């Protein structure tokens, strides 16, 4: 299995609070991705990174920001959490054009 | 709008049956990815293919680029195959995968 960890694995937070999720890899893969998974929807891309300090938006980026200051870490921040951001968040890594490897997921509940 | 459609959405089979899950897409792609997600959430990569067929154990994935269609077959299904199977495509133009909503498979002993 690819070395990807996510933290925290579970979080409950209140509406309006900031939240940061962390993805850490030990594989030195260039690309890192943040997805959310909701019932009735496929995995949807929030943001991705193609290198240190190089990031781009996905299809559901509103309300989220990301940062990648080193190859191994990709942070996802919800500046002011809303109930619509209750979801399971997955991080993934890949080399360009190759298969993606997924982290274990973070279950976030915004009350 | 989802550019990736999977069928069926739900599938129940008896142990030992041959299973087929289908994936259709609407854009030109450079690769297609089949993934498996067990209850409890972990997502595992099964196959990535851009043409022809790949086989691993009891799993076989095929793709027809002209028809924009891929199938995942499971031979001699087993209850441990019960999971959600997800298809994802990597368009020719772009760096991001687009995912289907998944096919939930239950294999009954």
mmCIF file with all atom_site columns, C-alpha atoms in Angstrom:
data_model
loop_
_atom_site.group_PDB
_atom_site.id
_atom_site.type_symbol
_atom_site.label_atom_id
_atom_site.label_alt_id
_atom_site.label_comp_id
_atom_site.label_asym_id
_atom_site.label_entity_id
_atom_site.label_seq_id
_atom_site.pdbx_PDB_ins_code
_atom_site.Cartn_x
_atom_site.Cartn_y
_atom_site.Cartn_z
_atom_site.occupancy
_atom_site.B_iso_or_equiv
_atom_site.pdbx_formal_charge
_atom_site.auth_seq_id
_atom_site.auth_comp_id
_atom_site.auth_asym_id
_atom_site.auth_atom_id
_atom_site.pdbx_PDB_model_num
ATOM 1   C CA . UNK A 1 1   ? 0.000   0.000   0.000   1.00 0.00 ? 1   UNK A CA 1
ATOM 2   C CA . UNK A 1 2   ? 1.132   3.513   -0.780  1.00 0.00 ? 2   UNK A CA 1
ATOM 3   C CA . UNK A 1 3   ? 2.169   5.482   2.277   1.00 0.00 ? 3   UNK A CA 1
ATOM 4   C CA . UNK A 1 4   ? -0.619  7.986   2.698   1.00 0.00 ? 4   UNK A CA 1
ATOM 5   C CA . UNK A 1 5   ? -2.049  9.115   5.992   1.00 0.00 ? 5   UNK A CA 1
ATOM 6   C CA . UNK A 1 6   ? -4.783  11.575  6.792   1.00 0.00 ? 6   UNK A CA 1
ATOM 7   C CA . UNK A 1 7   ? -5.400  13.409  10.016  1.00 0.00 ? 7   UNK A CA 1
ATOM 8   C CA . UNK A 1 8   ? -7.647  13.672  11.817  1.00 0.00 ? 8   UNK A CA 1
ATOM 9   C CA . UNK A 1 9   ? -9.648  10.587  10.855  1.00 0.00 ? 9   UNK A CA 1
ATOM 10  C CA . UNK A 1 10  ? -12.815 11.915  12.453  1.00 0.00 ? 10  UNK A CA 1
ATOM 11  C CA . UNK A 1 11  ? -13.808 15.422  13.398  1.00 0.00 ? 11  UNK A CA 1
ATOM 12  C CA . UNK A 1 12  ? -16.934 17.105  14.673  1.00 0.00 ? 12  UNK A CA 1
ATOM 13  C CA . UNK A 1 13  ? -16.961 20.864  14.521  1.00 0.00 ? 13  UNK A CA 1
ATOM 14  C CA . UNK A 1 14  ? -19.425 23.713  14.752  1.00 0.00 ? 14  UNK A CA 1
ATOM 15  C CA . UNK A 1 15  ? -20.651 25.904  11.938  1.00 0.00 ? 15  UNK A CA 1
ATOM 16  C CA . UNK A 1 16  ? -18.398 28.894  11.393  1.00 0.00 ? 16  UNK A CA 1
ATOM 17  C CA . UNK A 1 17  ? -15.226 27.402  12.815  1.00 0.00 ? 17  UNK A CA 1
ATOM 18  C CA . UNK A 1 18  ? -12.075 26.901  10.733  1.00 0.00 ? 18  UNK A CA 1
ATOM 19  C CA . UNK A 1 19  ? -10.948 23.340  10.062  1.00 0.00 ? 19  UNK A CA 1
ATOM 20  C CA . UNK A 1 20  ? -7.727  22.012  8.576   1.00 0.00 ? 20  UNK A CA 1
ATOM 21  C CA . UNK A 1 21  ? -7.285  18.484  7.298   1.00 0.00 ? 21  UNK A CA 1
ATOM 22  C CA . UNK A 1 22  ? -3.839  17.093  6.638   1.00 0.00 ? 22  UNK A CA 1
ATOM 23  C CA . UNK A 1 23  ? -2.646  14.596  4.046   1.00 0.00 ? 23  UNK A CA 1
ATOM 24  C CA . UNK A 1 24  ? 0.849   13.188  4.371   1.00 0.00 ? 24  UNK A CA 1
ATOM 25  C CA . UNK A 1 25  ? 2.643   10.938  1.878   1.00 0.00 ? 25  UNK A CA 1
ATOM 26  C CA . UNK A 1 26  ? 5.922   9.075   1.992   1.00 0.00 ? 26  UNK A CA 1
ATOM 27  C CA . UNK A 1 27  ? 5.954   8.150   -1.718  1.00 0.00 ? 27  UNK A CA 1
ATOM 28  C CA . UNK A 1 28  ? 7.333   11.399  -3.150  1.00 0.00 ? 28  UNK A CA 1
ATOM 29  C CA . UNK A 1 29  ? 4.507   11.493  -5.704  1.00 0.00 ? 29  UNK A CA 1
ATOM 30  C CA . UNK A 1 30  ? 4.172   14.743  -7.574  1.00 0.00 ? 30  UNK A CA 1
ATOM 31  C CA . UNK A 1 31  ? 0.382   15.000  -7.634  1.00 0.00 ? 31  UNK A CA 1
ATOM 32  C CA . UNK A 1 32  ? -1.838  15.222  -4.574  1.00 0.00 ? 32  UNK A CA 1
ATOM 33  C CA . UNK A 1 33  ? -5.635  15.559  -4.562  1.00 0.00 ? 33  UNK A CA 1
ATOM 34  C CA . UNK A 1 34  ? -8.429  16.327  -2.150  1.00 0.00 ? 34  UNK A CA 1
ATOM 35  C CA . UNK A 1 35  ? -11.849 14.789  -2.841  1.00 0.00 ? 35  UNK A CA 1
ATOM 36  C CA . UNK A 1 36  ? -15.130 14.729  -1.029  1.00 0.00 ? 36  UNK A CA 1
ATOM 37  C CA . UNK A 1 37  ? -17.497 11.789  -1.128  1.00 0.00 ? 37  UNK A CA 1
ATOM 38  C CA . UNK A 1 38  ? -21.225 12.215  -0.563  1.00 0.00 ? 38  UNK A CA 1
ATOM 39  C CA . UNK A 1 39  ? -24.165 9.822   -1.029  1.00 0.00 ? 39  UNK A CA 1
ATOM 40  C CA . UNK A 1 40  ? -25.497 9.971   -4.584  1.00 0.00 ? 40  UNK A CA 1
ATOM 41  C CA . UNK A 1 41  ? -22.364 11.614  -5.911  1.00 0.00 ? 41  UNK A CA 1
ATOM 42  C CA . UNK A 1 42  ? -19.141 10.184  -7.158  1.00 0.00 ? 42  UNK A CA 1
ATOM 43  C CA . UNK A 1 43  ? -15.903 11.350  -5.652  1.00 0.00 ? 43  UNK A CA 1
ATOM 44  C CA . UNK A 1 44  ? -15.637 15.036  -6.468  1.00 0.00 ? 44  UNK A CA 1
ATOM 45  C CA . UNK A 1 45  ? -12.393 16.913  -6.747  1.00 0.00 ? 45  UNK A CA 1
ATOM 46  C CA . UNK A 1 46  ? -11.954 19.898  -4.450  1.00 0.00 ? 46  UNK A CA 1
ATOM 47  C CA . UNK A 1 47  ? -8.383  20.963  -5.202  1.00 0.00 ? 47  UNK A CA 1
ATOM 48  C CA . UNK A 1 48  ? -5.250  19.332  -6.435  1.00 0.00 ? 48  UNK A CA 1
ATOM 49  C CA . UNK A 1 49  ? -1.545  20.049  -6.433  1.00 0.00 ? 49  UNK A CA 1
ATOM 50  C CA . UNK A 1 50  ? 0.990   19.291  -9.141  1.00 0.00 ? 50  UNK A CA 1
ATOM 51  C CA . UNK A 1 51  ? 4.018   20.341  -7.146  1.00 0.00 ? 51  UNK A CA 1
ATOM 52  C CA . UNK A 1 52  ? 5.156   22.341  -4.161  1.00 0.00 ? 52  UNK A CA 1
ATOM 53  C CA . UNK A 1 53  ? 3.205   25.599  -4.092  1.00 0.00 ? 53  UNK A CA 1
ATOM 54  C CA . UNK A 1 54  ? 1.436   24.629  -7.336  1.00 0.00 ? 54  UNK A CA 1
ATOM 55  C CA . UNK A 1 55  ? -2.264  24.080  -6.860  1.00 0.00 ? 55  UNK A CA 1
ATOM 56  C CA . UNK A 1 56  ? -5.436  24.270  -8.912  1.00 0.00 ? 56  UNK A CA 1
ATOM 57  C CA . UNK A 1 57  ? -9.161  24.173  -8.290  1.00 0.00 ? 57  UNK A CA 1
ATOM 58  C CA . UNK A 1 58  ? -11.426 21.223  -8.853  1.00 0.00 ? 58  UNK A CA 1
ATOM 59  C CA . UNK A 1 59  ? -15.155 21.152  -9.521  1.00 0.00 ? 59  UNK A CA 1
ATOM 60  C CA . UNK A 1 60  ? -16.257 21.846  -5.913  1.00 0.00 ? 60  UNK A CA 1
ATOM 61  C CA . UNK A 1 61  ? -13.631 24.267  -4.620  1.00 0.00 ? 61  UNK A CA 1
ATOM 62  C CA . UNK A 1 62  ? -15.890 26.983  -3.174  1.00 0.00 ? 62  UNK A CA 1
ATOM 63  C CA . UNK A 1 63  ? -15.355 27.345  0.568   1.00 0.00 ? 63  UNK A CA 1
ATOM 64  C CA . UNK A 1 64  ? -12.061 25.426  0.546   1.00 0.00 ? 64  UNK A CA 1
ATOM 65  C CA . UNK A 1 65  ? -8.433  26.429  0.277   1.00 0.00 ? 65  UNK A CA 1
ATOM 66  C CA . UNK A 1 66  ? -5.277  24.337  0.109   1.00 0.00 ? 66  UNK A CA 1
ATOM 67  C CA . UNK A 1 67  ? -1.578  24.663  0.664   1.00 0.00 ? 67  UNK A CA 1
ATOM 68  C CA . UNK A 1 68  ? 1.426   22.565  -0.205  1.00 0.00 ? 68  UNK A CA 1
ATOM 69  C CA . UNK A 1 69  ? 4.652   23.894  1.241   1.00 0.00 ? 69  UNK A CA 1
ATOM 70  C CA . UNK A 1 70  ? 6.530   20.598  0.918   1.00 0.00 ? 70  UNK A CA 1
ATOM 71  C CA . UNK A 1 71  ? 6.198   17.535  -1.275  1.00 0.00 ? 71  UNK A CA 1
ATOM 72  C CA . UNK A 1 72  ? 4.866   15.260  1.434   1.00 0.00 ? 72  UNK A CA 1
ATOM 73  C CA . UNK A 1 73  ? 2.098   17.418  2.904   1.00 0.00 ? 73  UNK A CA 1
ATOM 74  C CA . UNK A 1 74  ? -1.117  18.765  1.385   1.00 0.00 ? 74  UNK A CA 1
ATOM 75  C CA . UNK A 1 75  ? -3.439  20.712  3.659   1.00 0.00 ? 75  UNK A CA 1
ATOM 76  C CA . UNK A 1 76  ? -7.140  21.351  3.093   1.00 0.00 ? 76  UNK A CA 1
ATOM 77  C CA . UNK A 1 77  ? -8.703  24.250  4.996   1.00 0.00 ? 77  UNK A CA 1
ATOM 78  C CA . UNK A 1 78  ? -12.330 25.090  5.489   1.00 0.00 ? 78  UNK A CA 1
ATOM 79  C CA . UNK A 1 79  ? -12.119 28.746  6.475   1.00 0.00 ? 79  UNK A CA 1
ATOM 80  C CA . UNK A 1 80  ? -15.609 28.808  8.009   1.00 0.00 ? 80  UNK A CA 1
ATOM 81  C CA . UNK A 1 81  ? -17.224 25.393  8.073   1.00 0.00 ? 81  UNK A CA 1
ATOM 82  C CA . UNK A 1 82  ? -20.845 24.988  6.968   1.00 0.00 ? 82  UNK A CA 1
ATOM 83  C CA . UNK A 1 83  ? -23.224 22.061  7.342   1.00 0.00 ? 83  UNK A CA 1
ATOM 84  C CA . UNK A 1 84  ? -22.998 21.440  3.575   1.00 0.00 ? 84  UNK A CA 1
ATOM 85  C CA . UNK A 1 85  ? -19.342 20.565  4.098   1.00 0.00 ? 85  UNK A CA 1
ATOM 86  C CA . UNK A 1 86  ? -20.247 17.561  6.222   1.00 0.00 ? 86  UNK A CA 1
ATOM 87  C CA . UNK A 1 87  ? -18.715 14.770  4.186   1.00 0.00 ? 87  UNK A CA 1
ATOM 88  C CA . UNK A 1 88  ? -16.001 12.173  3.956   1.00 0.00 ? 88  UNK A CA 1
ATOM 89  C CA . UNK A 1 89  ? -12.784 13.658  2.618   1.00 0.00 ? 89  UNK A CA 1
ATOM 90  C CA . UNK A 1 90  ? -10.213 11.591  0.780   1.00 0.00 ? 90  UNK A CA 1
ATOM 91  C CA . UNK A 1 91  ? -6.702  12.490  -0.155  1.00 0.00 ? 91  UNK A CA 1
ATOM 92  C CA . UNK A 1 92  ? -5.030  10.788  -3.106  1.00 0.00 ? 92  UNK A CA 1
ATOM 93  C CA . UNK A 1 93  ? -1.590  10.802  -4.683  1.00 0.00 ? 93  UNK A CA 1
ATOM 94  C CA . UNK A 1 94  ? -0.281  9.878   -8.102  1.00 0.00 ? 94  UNK A CA 1
ATOM 95  C CA . UNK A 1 95  ? 2.349   10.393  -10.693 1.00 0.00 ? 95  UNK A CA 1
ATOM 96  C CA . UNK A 1 96  ? 1.008   12.142  -13.839 1.00 0.00 ? 96  UNK A CA 1
ATOM 97  C CA . UNK A 1 97  ? -1.085  9.735   -15.918 1.00 0.00 ? 97  UNK A CA 1
ATOM 98  C CA . UNK A 1 98  ? -0.750  6.888   -13.458 1.00 0.00 ? 98  UNK A CA 1
ATOM 99  C CA . UNK A 1 99  ? -3.167  5.328   -11.001 1.00 0.00 ? 99  UNK A CA 1
ATOM 100 C CA . UNK A 1 100 ? -4.166  7.179   -7.873  1.00 0.00 ? 100 UNK A CA 1
ATOM 101 C CA . UNK A 1 101 ? -3.601  5.867   -4.366  1.00 0.00 ? 101 UNK A CA 1
ATOM 102 C CA . UNK A 1 102 ? -6.068  6.941   -1.715  1.00 0.00 ? 102 UNK A CA 1
ATOM 103 C CA . UNK A 1 103 ? -5.718  7.742   1.937   1.00 0.00 ? 103 UNK A CA 1
ATOM 104 C CA . UNK A 1 104 ? -8.043  6.226   4.564   1.00 0.00 ? 104 UNK A CA 1
ATOM 105 C CA . UNK A 1 105 ? -10.415 9.197   4.600   1.00 0.00 ? 105 UNK A CA 1
ATOM 106 C CA . UNK A 1 106 ? -11.531 11.798  7.153   1.00 0.00 ? 106 UNK A CA 1
ATOM 107 C CA . UNK A 1 107 ? -15.115 11.890  8.304   1.00 0.00 ? 107 UNK A CA 1
ATOM 108 C CA . UNK A 1 108 ? -16.071 15.507  9.022   1.00 0.00 ? 108 UNK A CA 1
ATOM 109 C CA . UNK A 1 109 ? -19.321 16.494  10.673  1.00 0.00 ? 109 UNK A CA 1
ATOM 110 C CA . UNK A 1 110 ? -20.290 20.155  10.883  1.00 0.00 ? 110 UNK A CA 1
ATOM 111 C CA . UNK A 1 111 ? -23.069 20.775  13.404  1.00 0.00 ? 111 UNK A CA 1
ATOM 112 C CA . UNK B 2 1   ? -23.670 16.555  -14.820 1.00 0.00 ? 1   UNK B CA 1
ATOM 113 C CA . UNK B 2 2   ? -21.663 13.394  -14.586 1.00 0.00 ? 2   UNK B CA 1
ATOM 114 C CA . UNK B 2 3   ? -19.559 12.393  -17.534 1.00 0.00 ? 3   UNK B CA 1
ATOM 115 C CA . UNK B 2 4   ? -19.202 8.879   -16.185 1.00 0.00 ? 4   UNK B CA 1
ATOM 116 C CA . UNK B 2 5   ? -22.179 6.530   -15.891 1.00 0.00 ? 5   UNK B CA 1
ATOM 117 C CA . UNK B 2 6   ? -22.083 3.167   -14.179 1.00 0.00 ? 6   UNK B CA 1
ATOM 118 C CA . UNK B 2 7   ? -24.588 0.357   -14.343 1.00 0.00 ? 7   UNK B CA 1
ATOM 119 C CA . UNK B 2 8   ? -26.130 -1.227  -12.501 1.00 0.00 ? 8   UNK B CA 1
ATOM 120 C CA . UNK B 2 9   ? -26.208 0.995   -9.418  1.00 0.00 ? 9   UNK B CA 1
ATOM 121 C CA . UNK B 2 10  ? -26.877 -1.999  -7.188  1.00 0.00 ? 10  UNK B CA 1
ATOM 122 C CA . UNK B 2 11  ? -26.235 -5.665  -7.794  1.00 0.00 ? 11  UNK B CA 1
ATOM 123 C CA . UNK B 2 12  ? -26.936 -8.735  -5.705  1.00 0.00 ? 12  UNK B CA 1
ATOM 124 C CA . UNK B 2 13  ? -25.449 -12.059 -6.747  1.00 0.00 ? 13  UNK B CA 1
ATOM 125 C CA . UNK B 2 14  ? -25.161 -15.576 -5.416  1.00 0.00 ? 14  UNK B CA 1
ATOM 126 C CA . UNK B 2 15  ? -21.728 -16.834 -4.528  1.00 0.00 ? 15  UNK B CA 1
ATOM 127 C CA . UNK B 2 16  ? -20.054 -18.327 -7.596  1.00 0.00 ? 16  UNK B CA 1
ATOM 128 C CA . UNK B 2 17  ? -21.861 -16.198 -10.155 1.00 0.00 ? 17  UNK B CA 1
ATOM 129 C CA . UNK B 2 18  ? -20.107 -14.308 -12.943 1.00 0.00 ? 18  UNK B CA 1
ATOM 130 C CA . UNK B 2 19  ? -20.545 -10.565 -12.450 1.00 0.00 ? 19  UNK B CA 1
ATOM 131 C CA . UNK B 2 20  ? -20.302 -7.699  -14.900 1.00 0.00 ? 20  UNK B CA 1
ATOM 132 C CA . UNK B 2 21  ? -20.239 -4.006  -13.994 1.00 0.00 ? 21  UNK B CA 1
ATOM 133 C CA . UNK B 2 22  ? -20.374 -1.439  -16.767 1.00 0.00 ? 22  UNK B CA 1
ATOM 134 C CA . UNK B 2 23  ? -18.924 2.032   -17.169 1.00 0.00 ? 23  UNK B CA 1
ATOM 135 C CA . UNK B 2 24  ? -19.736 4.450   -19.977 1.00 0.00 ? 24  UNK B CA 1
ATOM 136 C CA . UNK B 2 25  ? -18.224 7.864   -20.500 1.00 0.00 ? 25  UNK B CA 1
ATOM 137 C CA . UNK B 2 26  ? -18.736 10.747  -22.866 1.00 0.00 ? 26  UNK B CA 1
ATOM 138 C CA . UNK B 2 27  ? -15.304 12.307  -23.400 1.00 0.00 ? 27  UNK B CA 1
ATOM 139 C CA . UNK B 2 28  ? -12.061 11.227  -24.991 1.00 0.00 ? 28  UNK B CA 1
ATOM 140 C CA . UNK B 2 29  ? -9.840  9.720   -22.368 1.00 0.00 ? 29  UNK B CA 1
ATOM 141 C CA . UNK B 2 30  ? -6.243  8.782   -21.875 1.00 0.00 ? 30  UNK B CA 1
ATOM 142 C CA . UNK B 2 31  ? -6.953  6.249   -19.123 1.00 0.00 ? 31  UNK B CA 1
ATOM 143 C CA . UNK B 2 32  ? -9.700  4.597   -17.114 1.00 0.00 ? 32  UNK B CA 1
ATOM 144 C CA . UNK B 2 33  ? -9.382  3.517   -13.502 1.00 0.00 ? 33  UNK B CA 1
ATOM 145 C CA . UNK B 2 34  ? -11.363 0.864   -11.623 1.00 0.00 ? 34  UNK B CA 1
ATOM 146 C CA . UNK B 2 35  ? -11.445 1.164   -7.845  1.00 0.00 ? 35  UNK B CA 1
ATOM 147 C CA . UNK B 2 36  ? -12.945 -0.844  -5.002  1.00 0.00 ? 36  UNK B CA 1
ATOM 148 C CA . UNK B 2 37  ? -14.351 0.554   -1.781  1.00 0.00 ? 37  UNK B CA 1
ATOM 149 C CA . UNK B 2 38  ? -15.257 -1.799  1.051   1.00 0.00 ? 38  UNK B CA 1
ATOM 150 C CA . UNK B 2 39  ? -17.701 -0.919  3.822   1.00 0.00 ? 39  UNK B CA 1
ATOM 151 C CA . UNK B 2 40  ? -15.663 1.143   6.236   1.00 0.00 ? 40  UNK B CA 1
ATOM 152 C CA . UNK B 2 41  ? -14.420 3.347   3.464   1.00 0.00 ? 41  UNK B CA 1
ATOM 153 C CA . UNK B 2 42  ? -10.946 2.428   2.194   1.00 0.00 ? 42  UNK B CA 1
ATOM 154 C CA . UNK B 2 43  ? -10.512 2.930   -1.567  1.00 0.00 ? 43  UNK B CA 1
ATOM 155 C CA . UNK B 2 44  ? -8.224  0.534   -3.381  1.00 0.00 ? 44  UNK B CA 1
ATOM 156 C CA . UNK B 2 45  ? -7.034  0.746   -6.969  1.00 0.00 ? 45  UNK B CA 1
ATOM 157 C CA . UNK B 2 46  ? -7.848  -2.349  -9.032  1.00 0.00 ? 46  UNK B CA 1
ATOM 158 C CA . UNK B 2 47  ? -6.873  -1.518  -12.601 1.00 0.00 ? 47  UNK B CA 1
ATOM 159 C CA . UNK B 2 48  ? -5.809  1.365   -14.733 1.00 0.00 ? 48  UNK B CA 1
ATOM 160 C CA . UNK B 2 49  ? -6.102  0.774   -18.464 1.00 0.00 ? 49  UNK B CA 1
ATOM 161 C CA . UNK B 2 50  ? -6.127  2.660   -21.715 1.00 0.00 ? 50  UNK B CA 1
ATOM 162 C CA . UNK B 2 51  ? -6.794  -0.188  -24.145 1.00 0.00 ? 51  UNK B CA 1
ATOM 163 C CA . UNK B 2 52  ? -7.610  -3.866  -24.335 1.00 0.00 ? 52  UNK B CA 1
ATOM 164 C CA . UNK B 2 53  ? -7.904  -5.982  -21.245 1.00 0.00 ? 53  UNK B CA 1
ATOM 165 C CA . UNK B 2 54  ? -6.234  -6.559  -17.901 1.00 0.00 ? 54  UNK B CA 1
ATOM 166 C CA . UNK B 2 55  ? -6.596  -9.487  -15.523 1.00 0.00 ? 55  UNK B CA 1
ATOM 167 C CA . UNK B 2 56  ? -5.733  -9.941  -11.888 1.00 0.00 ? 56  UNK B CA 1
ATOM 168 C CA . UNK B 2 57  ? -6.878  -13.091 -10.180 1.00 0.00 ? 57  UNK B CA 1
ATOM 169 C CA . UNK B 2 58  ? -10.643 -13.364 -10.604 1.00 0.00 ? 58  UNK B CA 1
ATOM 170 C CA . UNK B 2 59  ? -10.983 -9.786  -11.837 1.00 0.00 ? 59  UNK B CA 1
ATOM 171 C CA . UNK B 2 60  ? -10.926 -8.806  -15.493 1.00 0.00 ? 60  UNK B CA 1
ATOM 172 C CA . UNK B 2 61  ? -11.232 -5.279  -16.878 1.00 0.00 ? 61  UNK B CA 1
ATOM 173 C CA . UNK B 2 62  ? -11.853 -4.473  -20.511 1.00 0.00 ? 62  UNK B CA 1
ATOM 174 C CA . UNK B 2 63  ? -12.115 -1.208  -22.377 1.00 0.00 ? 63  UNK B CA 1
ATOM 175 C CA . UNK B 2 64  ? -13.409 -0.243  -25.818 1.00 0.00 ? 64  UNK B CA 1
ATOM 176 C CA . UNK B 2 65  ? -12.110 3.225   -26.576 1.00 0.00 ? 65  UNK B CA 1
ATOM 177 C CA . UNK B 2 66  ? -14.202 3.656   -29.734 1.00 0.00 ? 66  UNK B CA 1
ATOM 178 C CA . UNK B 2 67  ? -17.430 2.828   -27.896 1.00 0.00 ? 67  UNK B CA 1
ATOM 179 C CA . UNK B 2 68  ? -16.364 4.769   -24.763 1.00 0.00 ? 68  UNK B CA 1
ATOM 180 C CA . UNK B 2 69  ? -17.167 1.796   -22.567 1.00 0.00 ? 69  UNK B CA 1
ATOM 181 C CA . UNK B 2 70  ? -15.437 -0.370  -20.005 1.00 0.00 ? 70  UNK B CA 1
ATOM 182 C CA . UNK B 2 71  ? -16.514 -3.457  -18.103 1.00 0.00 ? 71  UNK B CA 1
ATOM 183 C CA . UNK B 2 72  ? -15.297 -5.017  -14.891 1.00 0.00 ? 72  UNK B CA 1
ATOM 184 C CA . UNK B 2 73  ? -15.907 -8.748  -14.602 1.00 0.00 ? 73  UNK B CA 1
ATOM 185 C CA . UNK B 2 74  ? -15.640 -10.891 -11.499 1.00 0.00 ? 74  UNK B CA 1
ATOM 186 C CA . UNK B 2 75  ? -15.498 -14.626 -12.010 1.00 0.00 ? 75  UNK B CA 1
ATOM 187 C CA . UNK B 2 76  ? -16.566 -17.098 -9.318  1.00 0.00 ? 76  UNK B CA 1
ATOM 188 C CA . UNK B 2 77  ? -17.813 -14.308 -7.068  1.00 0.00 ? 77  UNK B CA 1
ATOM 189 C CA . UNK B 2 78  ? -17.326 -14.574 -3.318  1.00 0.00 ? 78  UNK B CA 1
ATOM 190 C CA . UNK B 2 79  ? -18.909 -12.730 -0.380  1.00 0.00 ? 79  UNK B CA 1
ATOM 191 C CA . UNK B 2 80  ? -15.597 -10.930 0.193   1.00 0.00 ? 80  UNK B CA 1
ATOM 192 C CA . UNK B 2 81  ? -16.101 -9.281  -3.212  1.00 0.00 ? 81  UNK B CA 1
ATOM 193 C CA . UNK B 2 82  ? -19.001 -7.330  -1.678  1.00 0.00 ? 82  UNK B CA 1
ATOM 194 C CA . UNK B 2 83  ? -18.013 -3.692  -2.068  1.00 0.00 ? 83  UNK B CA 1
ATOM 195 C CA . UNK B 2 84  ? -18.672 -0.580  -4.108  1.00 0.00 ? 84  UNK B CA 1
ATOM 196 C CA . UNK B 2 85  ? -16.873 -0.581  -7.447  1.00 0.00 ? 85  UNK B CA 1
ATOM 197 C CA . UNK B 2 86  ? -16.014 2.810   -8.865  1.00 0.00 ? 86  UNK B CA 1
ATOM 198 C CA . UNK B 2 87  ? -15.036 3.788   -12.390 1.00 0.00 ? 87  UNK B CA 1
ATOM 199 C CA . UNK B 2 88  ? -13.000 6.939   -13.056 1.00 0.00 ? 88  UNK B CA 1
ATOM 200 C CA . UNK B 2 89  ? -11.771 8.459   -16.307 1.00 0.00 ? 89  UNK B CA 1
ATOM 201 C CA . UNK B 2 90  ? -8.834  10.715  -17.070 1.00 0.00 ? 90  UNK B CA 1
ATOM 202 C CA . UNK B 2 91  ? -9.791  12.950  -20.017 1.00 0.00 ? 91  UNK B CA 1
ATOM 203 C CA . UNK B 2 92  ? -7.305  13.549  -22.810 1.00 0.00 ? 92  UNK B CA 1
ATOM 204 C CA . UNK B 2 93  ? -7.322  17.218  -21.907 1.00 0.00 ? 93  UNK B CA 1
ATOM 205 C CA . UNK B 2 94  ? -6.723  17.710  -18.214 1.00 0.00 ? 94  UNK B CA 1
ATOM 206 C CA . UNK B 2 95  ? -5.112  16.408  -15.078 1.00 0.00 ? 95  UNK B CA 1
ATOM 207 C CA . UNK B 2 96  ? -8.109  15.341  -13.067 1.00 0.00 ? 96  UNK B CA 1
ATOM 208 C CA . UNK B 2 97  ? -10.134 12.157  -12.895 1.00 0.00 ? 97  UNK B CA 1
ATOM 209 C CA . UNK B 2 98  ? -13.922 12.141  -13.118 1.00 0.00 ? 98  UNK B CA 1
ATOM 210 C CA . UNK B 2 99  ? -15.693 9.483   -11.118 1.00 0.00 ? 99  UNK B CA 1
ATOM 211 C CA . UNK B 2 100 ? -18.865 7.475   -11.502 1.00 0.00 ? 100 UNK B CA 1
ATOM 212 C CA . UNK B 2 101 ? -21.208 7.125   -8.543  1.00 0.00 ? 101 UNK B CA 1
ATOM 213 C CA . UNK B 2 102 ? -20.277 3.503   -8.061  1.00 0.00 ? 102 UNK B CA 1
ATOM 214 C CA . UNK B 2 103 ? -21.909 0.091   -8.255  1.00 0.00 ? 103 UNK B CA 1
ATOM 215 C CA . UNK B 2 104 ? -22.754 -1.513  -4.943  1.00 0.00 ? 104 UNK B CA 1
ATOM 216 C CA . UNK B 2 105 ? -22.216 -5.273  -5.124  1.00 0.00 ? 105 UNK B CA 1
ATOM 217 C CA . UNK B 2 106 ? -23.476 -7.748  -2.564  1.00 0.00 ? 106 UNK B CA 1
ATOM 218 C CA . UNK B 2 107 ? -22.526 -11.390 -2.931  1.00 0.00 ? 107 UNK B CA 1
ATOM 219 C CA . UNK B 2 108 ? -24.685 -13.764 -0.906  1.00 0.00 ? 108 UNK B CA 1
ATOM 220 C CA . UNK B 2 109 ? -23.243 -17.057 0.352   1.00 0.00 ? 109 UNK B CA 1
#
